[in-house]
Coordinates of C-alpha atoms in Angstrom, one line a residue:
Chain W
M144 CA -51.8 23.7 97.5
L145 CA -53.2 22.3 94.1
D146 CA -57.1 23.5 93.2
F147 CA -57.7 21.8 90.0
N148 CA -61.0 22.8 90.6
A149 CA -59.5 26.2 88.9
V150 CA -58.0 25.1 85.5
V151 CA -61.1 22.3 84.2
P152 CA -62.6 24.3 82.8
S153 CA -59.8 25.6 80.3
I154 CA -58.8 21.8 80.1
P155 CA -60.8 21.9 76.6
Y156 CA -58.6 25.2 75.5
I157 CA -55.8 23.8 76.0
L158 CA -56.6 20.0 74.7
K159 CA -57.1 21.9 71.7
G160 CA -53.7 23.0 71.2
I161 CA -53.0 18.9 70.7
G162 CA -54.1 19.6 67.0
V163 CA -51.8 22.4 66.7
T164 CA -48.7 20.3 67.7
L165 CA -49.6 18.2 65.7
Q166 CA -49.6 20.2 63.0
I167 CA -46.5 21.1 63.4
V168 CA -45.3 17.8 64.0
L169 CA -47.1 16.1 61.6
G170 CA -45.8 19.3 58.7
A171 CA -42.1 19.0 60.5
T172 CA -41.4 15.3 59.6
I173 CA -43.0 14.6 56.1
M174 CA -40.8 17.3 55.0
G175 CA -37.5 16.6 57.7
M176 CA -38.4 12.8 55.6
V177 CA -38.0 14.4 52.2
L178 CA -35.8 16.0 53.2
G179 CA -33.4 13.4 55.3
I180 CA -33.4 11.8 52.4
L181 CA -32.6 14.4 50.3
L182 CA -29.3 14.9 51.9
A183 CA -28.8 11.2 52.5
L184 CA -28.2 10.3 48.9
C185 CA -25.8 13.5 48.6
K186 CA -23.9 12.2 51.2
I187 CA -24.1 9.0 50.1
G188 CA -23.6 9.9 46.2
K189 CA -20.7 10.8 44.6
V190 CA -20.5 14.2 43.5
T191 CA -18.1 16.1 45.8
V192 CA -20.5 19.0 45.9
L193 CA -23.6 17.9 46.9
R194 CA -21.8 15.3 49.6
I195 CA -19.9 18.7 50.7
I196 CA -23.1 20.9 51.2
A197 CA -25.2 18.5 52.1
D198 CA -22.5 17.8 55.9
F199 CA -21.9 21.1 56.0
Y200 CA -26.1 21.8 56.2
T201 CA -26.2 18.6 58.7
S202 CA -23.4 19.8 61.0
I203 CA -25.9 23.8 61.4
F204 CA -28.6 23.5 62.1
R205 CA -27.2 19.9 64.0
G206 CA -24.6 21.9 66.1
T207 CA -26.7 25.3 67.1
P208 CA -29.9 25.4 69.1
L209 CA -33.0 24.6 67.4
V210 CA -34.8 27.4 69.7
L211 CA -32.1 29.7 67.8
Q212 CA -33.5 28.2 64.3
L213 CA -37.0 28.7 65.3
M214 CA -36.1 32.1 66.8
I215 CA -34.1 33.2 63.5
I216 CA -36.5 32.1 61.2
Y217 CA -38.9 33.8 63.4
Y218 CA -38.2 37.2 63.4
A219 CA -34.1 37.4 61.7
I220 CA -37.0 35.4 58.1
P221 CA -39.2 38.9 58.8
Q222 CA -36.7 41.5 59.3
L223 CA -34.1 40.3 55.8
F224 CA -37.3 40.0 53.4
D225 CA -39.5 42.3 54.5
I226 CA -42.2 39.6 54.4
N227 CA -44.5 38.4 57.8
I228 CA -44.8 35.0 59.1
D229 CA -47.4 32.9 61.1
P230 CA -45.9 31.4 63.7
M231 CA -47.3 27.6 62.5
P232 CA -45.2 28.5 59.0
A233 CA -41.8 29.2 61.0
A234 CA -42.1 26.7 63.7
I235 CA -43.4 23.9 60.6
L236 CA -40.1 25.3 58.8
A237 CA -37.6 25.6 61.8
F238 CA -38.7 21.4 62.8
G239 CA -39.2 20.4 59.2
L240 CA -35.2 22.1 58.8
N241 CA -33.9 20.6 61.7
S242 CA -35.2 17.9 61.6
G243 CA -33.7 17.1 57.7
A244 CA -31.1 17.1 59.2
Y245 CA -31.0 14.7 61.9
I246 CA -33.6 12.2 59.9
S247 CA -31.0 12.7 56.5
E248 CA -28.2 10.9 59.3
I249 CA -30.0 8.3 60.4
I250 CA -31.5 7.4 56.9
R251 CA -27.4 7.3 55.9
G252 CA -26.6 4.9 58.2
G253 CA -29.5 3.1 57.6
I254 CA -28.3 2.7 53.6
N255 CA -25.1 1.6 54.7
A256 CA -25.8 -1.5 56.2
V257 CA -28.0 -2.1 53.0
D258 CA -25.8 -5.1 52.6
K259 CA -23.6 -4.1 49.5
G260 CA -24.6 -7.6 47.6
Q261 CA -28.6 -5.5 47.3
Q262 CA -26.4 -3.0 44.8
E263 CA -24.8 -5.8 43.0
A264 CA -27.8 -7.7 41.8
S265 CA -29.2 -4.6 41.3
L266 CA -26.8 -3.8 38.5
A267 CA -25.6 -7.1 37.8
L268 CA -29.5 -6.8 36.2
G269 CA -29.2 -3.6 34.5
I270 CA -31.3 -1.6 38.0
P271 CA -30.9 1.9 37.2
Y272 CA -29.4 3.8 40.9
A273 CA -33.1 5.9 40.9
K274 CA -35.2 3.0 40.9
M275 CA -32.5 0.7 42.9
M276 CA -32.2 4.0 45.4
K277 CA -36.3 3.8 46.1
D278 CA -37.9 0.0 45.5
I279 CA -34.6 -2.3 46.4
I280 CA -32.4 0.0 48.9
L281 CA -34.4 2.4 50.3
P282 CA -37.6 0.2 51.3
Q283 CA -34.7 -1.9 53.5
A284 CA -32.6 0.6 54.7
M285 CA -36.6 1.9 55.9
K286 CA -37.1 -1.2 57.5
N287 CA -34.3 -1.0 59.4
I288 CA -33.8 3.1 61.0
M289 CA -37.7 2.5 62.3
P290 CA -37.7 2.7 65.5
A291 CA -34.6 5.7 65.5
L292 CA -37.6 7.2 63.0
M293 CA -39.8 6.7 65.6
N294 CA -37.4 8.0 68.1
E295 CA -36.8 10.7 66.2
F296 CA -40.7 12.0 65.4
I297 CA -41.0 10.8 69.3
T298 CA -38.5 13.8 70.0
L299 CA -39.9 16.6 67.8
N300 CA -43.3 16.3 69.3
K301 CA -41.8 17.8 73.1
E302 CA -40.0 19.6 71.5
S303 CA -42.2 20.8 69.4
A304 CA -43.5 22.7 72.6
I305 CA -41.0 25.6 72.4
V306 CA -42.9 27.2 69.7
T307 CA -43.6 28.6 73.1
V308 CA -41.3 30.8 72.5
I309 CA -42.4 32.8 69.2
G310 CA -46.1 32.5 70.1
A311 CA -47.8 29.6 68.5
L312 CA -50.9 28.2 70.2
D313 CA -49.5 24.7 70.8
I314 CA -50.3 22.9 74.2
M315 CA -47.4 24.4 76.0
R316 CA -48.8 28.1 74.8
R317 CA -52.5 28.0 76.7
A318 CA -50.5 26.1 79.6
Y319 CA -48.8 29.4 80.3
V320 CA -51.8 30.8 79.5
V321 CA -53.7 28.9 81.2
G322 CA -51.3 29.0 84.1
G323 CA -51.1 32.5 83.9
S324 CA -54.6 33.5 84.0
N325 CA -56.1 32.2 87.4
Y326 CA -51.3 31.9 88.5
H327 CA -52.1 28.4 88.9
Y328 CA -49.5 26.7 87.0
L329 CA -48.7 24.5 88.8
E330 CA -51.8 22.4 87.9
A331 CA -51.6 23.8 84.3
L332 CA -48.6 22.5 83.2
M333 CA -49.4 19.1 85.1
I334 CA -51.7 18.4 82.2
A335 CA -50.1 19.9 79.4
G336 CA -47.3 17.2 81.3
V337 CA -50.2 14.4 81.1
I338 CA -51.0 15.6 77.6
Y339 CA -47.6 15.5 75.9
Y340 CA -47.1 12.0 78.0
I341 CA -50.3 10.1 76.5
M342 CA -48.7 10.9 72.7
T343 CA -45.9 10.1 73.5
L344 CA -47.4 6.0 74.8
I345 CA -49.6 6.5 71.5
L346 CA -46.6 7.2 69.3
T347 CA -45.4 4.8 71.0
F348 CA -47.3 2.8 70.6
L349 CA -48.1 2.8 66.6
G350 CA -44.7 3.0 66.4
K351 CA -44.4 -0.5 67.5
K352 CA -47.5 -1.5 65.7
L353 CA -45.1 0.5 62.4
E354 CA -42.3 -1.6 63.7
K355 CA -44.6 -5.5 63.3
R356 CA -46.2 -5.2 60.0
M357 CA -43.1 -3.8 58.2
S358 CA -40.8 -7.1 59.9
R359 CA -43.2 -9.7 58.3
S360 CA -40.1 -10.3 55.4
D361 CA -38.2 -11.3 58.0
Chain I
M289 CA -19.2 -13.6 21.4
I290 CA -17.1 -12.6 24.5
K291 CA -13.5 -11.9 24.5
V292 CA -11.4 -10.7 27.1
E293 CA -7.9 -9.2 25.3
N294 CA -4.8 -8.3 27.5
L295 CA -7.3 -7.8 31.1
H296 CA -5.7 -6.3 33.7
K297 CA -6.9 -5.5 37.6
S298 CA -5.4 -3.6 40.2
F299 CA -6.7 -2.8 43.6
G300 CA -4.9 0.0 45.6
K301 CA -1.5 -1.3 45.3
N302 CA -2.3 -5.1 44.2
E303 CA -2.3 -6.3 40.9
V304 CA -4.9 -9.1 41.3
L305 CA -5.6 -9.7 37.3
K306 CA -2.5 -9.9 35.6
G307 CA -3.0 -9.7 31.5
I308 CA -5.9 -12.2 31.1
S309 CA -6.4 -12.9 27.0
T310 CA -8.8 -15.5 26.1
E311 CA -12.4 -16.0 23.6
I312 CA -15.1 -17.6 24.8
K313 CA -17.9 -18.9 22.0
E314 CA -22.0 -19.3 22.1
K315 CA -23.1 -21.6 23.4
E316 CA -19.6 -23.2 25.6
V317 CA -19.9 -23.3 29.1
I318 CA -16.9 -22.2 30.1
A319 CA -15.5 -23.3 34.4
I320 CA -13.2 -20.7 35.9
I321 CA -10.9 -22.9 39.3
G322 CA -8.2 -21.5 40.9
P323 CA -6.6 -21.4 44.5
S324 CA -8.8 -19.1 45.6
G325 CA -7.1 -15.4 45.8
S326 CA -5.9 -16.1 42.0
G327 CA -8.8 -13.3 40.4
K328 CA -11.2 -15.8 39.3
S329 CA -13.7 -14.0 40.8
T330 CA -12.6 -11.0 39.9
F331 CA -11.3 -11.9 36.4
L332 CA -15.5 -13.1 36.8
R333 CA -17.0 -9.6 37.6
C334 CA -14.6 -7.5 35.6
I335 CA -16.5 -9.2 32.7
N336 CA -19.4 -7.3 33.4
L337 CA -18.0 -4.8 34.7
L338 CA -19.3 -5.1 38.2
E339 CA -15.0 -4.4 38.9
E340 CA -14.1 -2.1 36.5
P341 CA -11.2 -3.1 34.4
T342 CA -7.9 -0.8 35.2
N343 CA -6.2 -2.2 31.4
G344 CA -7.5 -3.9 28.9
V345 CA -10.3 -4.1 26.6
I346 CA -13.1 -6.4 26.9
T347 CA -16.2 -7.3 24.3
I348 CA -19.4 -8.7 24.8
G349 CA -21.1 -9.9 20.9
K350 CA -20.5 -6.1 19.9
D351 CA -20.5 -4.5 23.2
V352 CA -17.2 -3.3 23.3
V353 CA -18.1 -3.3 27.5
T354 CA -14.3 -1.6 28.6
D355 CA -15.3 1.2 26.2
K356 CA -16.6 4.8 28.2
S357 CA -19.0 5.8 25.5
T358 CA -20.8 2.3 26.2
N359 CA -24.0 2.6 28.1
I360 CA -22.9 -0.9 30.4
M361 CA -27.2 -0.8 32.0
K362 CA -28.4 -2.0 28.4
V363 CA -24.8 -4.3 28.9
R364 CA -26.0 -6.3 32.2
E365 CA -29.5 -6.7 31.3
N366 CA -27.6 -9.2 28.4
V367 CA -25.4 -10.9 31.2
G368 CA -27.6 -12.7 34.6
M369 CA -25.6 -13.4 37.1
V370 CA -26.1 -15.4 40.0
F371 CA -23.5 -14.8 43.7
Q372 CA -22.3 -17.4 45.9
H373 CA -24.4 -15.1 48.2
F374 CA -28.2 -15.7 46.9
H375 CA -29.0 -11.6 47.0
L376 CA -32.7 -11.8 46.3
F377 CA -34.3 -9.0 47.7
P378 CA -35.3 -10.5 51.1
H379 CA -38.9 -7.2 51.5
K380 CA -39.9 -9.5 48.3
T381 CA -41.6 -12.6 47.2
V382 CA -40.1 -14.7 45.2
L383 CA -42.4 -14.4 42.3
E384 CA -41.5 -10.2 43.3
N385 CA -38.4 -10.5 42.9
I386 CA -37.7 -12.2 39.3
T387 CA -40.4 -10.0 37.8
Y388 CA -38.7 -6.6 38.9
A389 CA -36.3 -6.6 36.6
P390 CA -38.2 -7.5 33.2
R391 CA -41.1 -5.4 34.2
N392 CA -38.9 -1.9 35.8
V393 CA -36.2 -2.2 33.8
Q394 CA -37.3 -3.9 29.6
G395 CA -40.7 -2.0 30.0
V396 CA -42.6 -5.9 30.1
S397 CA -45.6 -6.3 30.5
K398 CA -47.4 -7.4 35.4
T399 CA -49.5 -10.6 33.2
E400 CA -46.2 -11.2 31.0
A401 CA -43.2 -10.7 32.8
I402 CA -46.0 -12.5 35.6
A403 CA -45.9 -16.0 33.0
K404 CA -42.2 -15.8 32.3
A405 CA -41.1 -16.5 35.8
E406 CA -44.2 -18.9 36.7
E407 CA -42.0 -20.7 34.1
L408 CA -38.9 -20.5 35.9
L409 CA -40.3 -21.4 38.8
R410 CA -41.2 -24.9 37.6
Q411 CA -38.0 -25.0 35.6
V412 CA -36.4 -24.7 38.2
G413 CA -39.2 -26.6 41.0
L414 CA -39.8 -24.0 42.2
H415 CA -43.2 -23.5 41.8
E416 CA -45.1 -23.1 45.0
K417 CA -42.9 -20.9 47.0
R418 CA -44.1 -18.4 44.2
D419 CA -45.7 -16.2 46.8
D420 CA -42.9 -17.0 49.4
Y421 CA -40.1 -14.0 51.5
P422 CA -37.0 -15.5 50.9
N423 CA -36.5 -16.3 53.8
R424 CA -38.3 -19.3 54.3
L425 CA -36.6 -20.5 51.6
S426 CA -33.5 -23.0 52.3
G427 CA -30.0 -21.9 50.8
G428 CA -30.1 -24.0 47.6
Q429 CA -33.2 -23.3 47.1
K430 CA -33.0 -18.9 47.0
Q431 CA -30.0 -19.9 45.0
R432 CA -32.2 -21.4 42.2
V433 CA -34.3 -18.7 42.6
A434 CA -31.5 -16.3 41.7
I435 CA -31.0 -17.7 38.9
A436 CA -34.2 -18.2 37.9
R437 CA -34.4 -13.9 38.4
A438 CA -31.4 -13.4 36.8
L439 CA -33.1 -16.0 33.6
A440 CA -35.9 -13.7 32.9
M441 CA -34.3 -10.7 31.9
N442 CA -33.7 -13.5 28.9
P443 CA -29.2 -12.9 29.2
S444 CA -28.1 -14.7 25.9
V445 CA -24.4 -15.5 29.6
M446 CA -24.6 -16.6 32.3
L447 CA -21.9 -15.9 35.3
F448 CA -22.1 -18.1 37.9
D449 CA -19.9 -16.2 40.9
E450 CA -19.2 -19.9 43.4
P451 CA -23.3 -20.6 43.6
T452 CA -22.1 -23.7 45.8
S453 CA -19.6 -21.5 48.2
A454 CA -22.5 -21.2 50.5
L455 CA -24.6 -23.6 50.5
D456 CA -25.3 -27.1 53.2
P457 CA -23.6 -30.1 51.1
E458 CA -27.3 -31.9 51.0
M459 CA -28.3 -28.2 48.9
V460 CA -26.0 -28.1 46.9
K461 CA -27.0 -30.9 43.6
E462 CA -30.4 -29.3 43.8
V463 CA -28.1 -26.1 42.3
L464 CA -26.0 -28.6 39.7
A465 CA -29.0 -29.7 39.2
V466 CA -30.2 -26.5 37.8
M467 CA -27.1 -25.6 36.3
K468 CA -26.4 -28.3 34.0
S469 CA -29.8 -28.6 32.6
L470 CA -29.1 -24.8 31.8
A471 CA -26.4 -25.8 30.2
D472 CA -28.1 -29.0 27.7
S473 CA -30.2 -26.2 27.3
G474 CA -26.9 -24.4 24.8
M475 CA -26.1 -21.4 27.7
T476 CA -23.8 -19.7 27.6
M477 CA -21.8 -20.2 30.4
I478 CA -18.5 -19.1 32.7
I479 CA -18.8 -20.7 36.1
V480 CA -15.8 -20.0 39.1
T481 CA -16.6 -23.0 41.1
H482 CA -14.8 -25.7 43.3
E483 CA -16.9 -28.1 42.8
M484 CA -14.0 -30.1 40.3
N485 CA -17.1 -33.3 39.5
F486 CA -19.0 -29.8 38.0
A487 CA -17.0 -29.1 36.2
R488 CA -15.2 -32.0 34.5
E489 CA -18.5 -32.7 33.8
V490 CA -20.4 -29.4 32.4
A491 CA -17.5 -27.6 31.1
D492 CA -17.1 -27.3 27.7
R493 CA -13.3 -25.6 29.0
I494 CA -11.2 -25.6 32.0
L495 CA -9.6 -22.0 32.8
F496 CA -6.9 -22.5 34.8
L497 CA -5.7 -18.9 36.9
D498 CA -2.9 -18.6 39.6
G499 CA -1.7 -15.6 41.0
G500 CA -3.2 -13.7 38.3
Q501 CA -2.8 -15.0 35.2
L502 CA -4.2 -18.1 33.5
V503 CA -2.2 -20.4 33.7
E504 CA -4.1 -23.5 31.8
D505 CA -7.5 -23.4 28.9
T506 CA -7.9 -27.0 28.1
P507 CA -11.2 -30.0 27.9
P508 CA -11.1 -31.0 31.5
A509 CA -10.4 -34.7 30.3
Q510 CA -7.4 -33.6 29.8
F511 CA -7.2 -30.8 32.4
F512 CA -7.9 -32.9 35.0
K513 CA -6.0 -36.0 34.0
E514 CA -3.0 -34.9 33.0
P515 CA -2.3 -30.5 33.7
K516 CA -0.1 -28.8 31.2
S517 CA 1.5 -27.1 34.1
A518 CA 2.9 -27.9 37.2
R519 CA 0.8 -24.9 38.9
A520 CA -2.3 -26.7 37.8
K521 CA -1.1 -30.7 38.6
E522 CA -0.3 -29.3 42.7
F523 CA -3.7 -27.3 42.7
L524 CA -5.4 -30.8 41.6
E525 CA -3.1 -32.6 43.9
K526 CA -3.6 -30.8 46.7
V527 CA -8.2 -30.7 45.5
L528 CA -8.5 -34.0 44.1

């Protein structure tokens, strides 16, 4: 039988996990964006070594399970370097590194989709490469890839639930703890589900607004 | 002012330019015409190194453009280019399109860049469009903004790569009018064009290219009346 009364007192405890989840997602997104842009620039650049490194990086992080990457960072790095890493930084690091690989592919595609004429016009005006990328090419690429980036962001928000395996106290972990304490797993997990769903709806809404704002020159 | 010696350009096995030599003096207006695939655009794009020549020497003023040690970005500041498809920056307003390079490449102050841009916009008759995004403009207006953008860098040469070919017929005139007044003001211009009347009226010399070779280099009056080569004759019969 469903008995939500048993978990109601624990709802505030589960809700506190939103902050933890958002911290992981925001930290990982910022890291993923910076890394993604750098990797994308390496991939489209003329330096072969950088291109190979960036491609290899991407294939590793896309070719292995995220939960494995997370556990390697949390359990294996301390073993290697004799340092302790807390669950939160480990989670942000793992998600950021992983997300960087995916975002770099999105951005690379976005850059390639910008009309080649934009680069030629920039060259003809004597605009240096870095400024051309920053002010001319990337802003246009970003606009094109907003939907894909939002998608990645939303996926990250949901997938962050696996940090529960290293014990970070996010929404998922807290629901699991509450469920375990009174054997009302279903109720606790359903509450977690509702929270994730509402977060996704809000993110989708914000994403749409952002897309609209960025398309004012259309 | 511009000297081209034995210019060759190949794309893979396809040799598009087969040794072109010519010289262009200051304030000269040159029209390059010829059948499609003759290498006109490639020739133009070699001048500011948008295409890297396979062989040959190009000199602009004192700069040997084809010399590896020449700072090509510096040279390009001095060579304005207008493209068939405009290539305005779609995410920047008309004014930002024009002021971006002067401010970010030449380090001109914001006020100065804006003043210059407004003057140029008046010159091309588009001052009221200064705050619009390019997507609000017609093709002819876009091209006039593109001309203003190139002029904002104070170039000593202007290259035009089929500037009216992508325009609806009713917009060709407004762009040609701007180009004509630019020519009258003494700008050195190299124009790849299919507008024969414009070439006849405005150009000082016609360069006729065919099959990657400079077949003819004549003043327009003579070129359109009695071209020296059989190939030019044939071409003119088709287009006129």
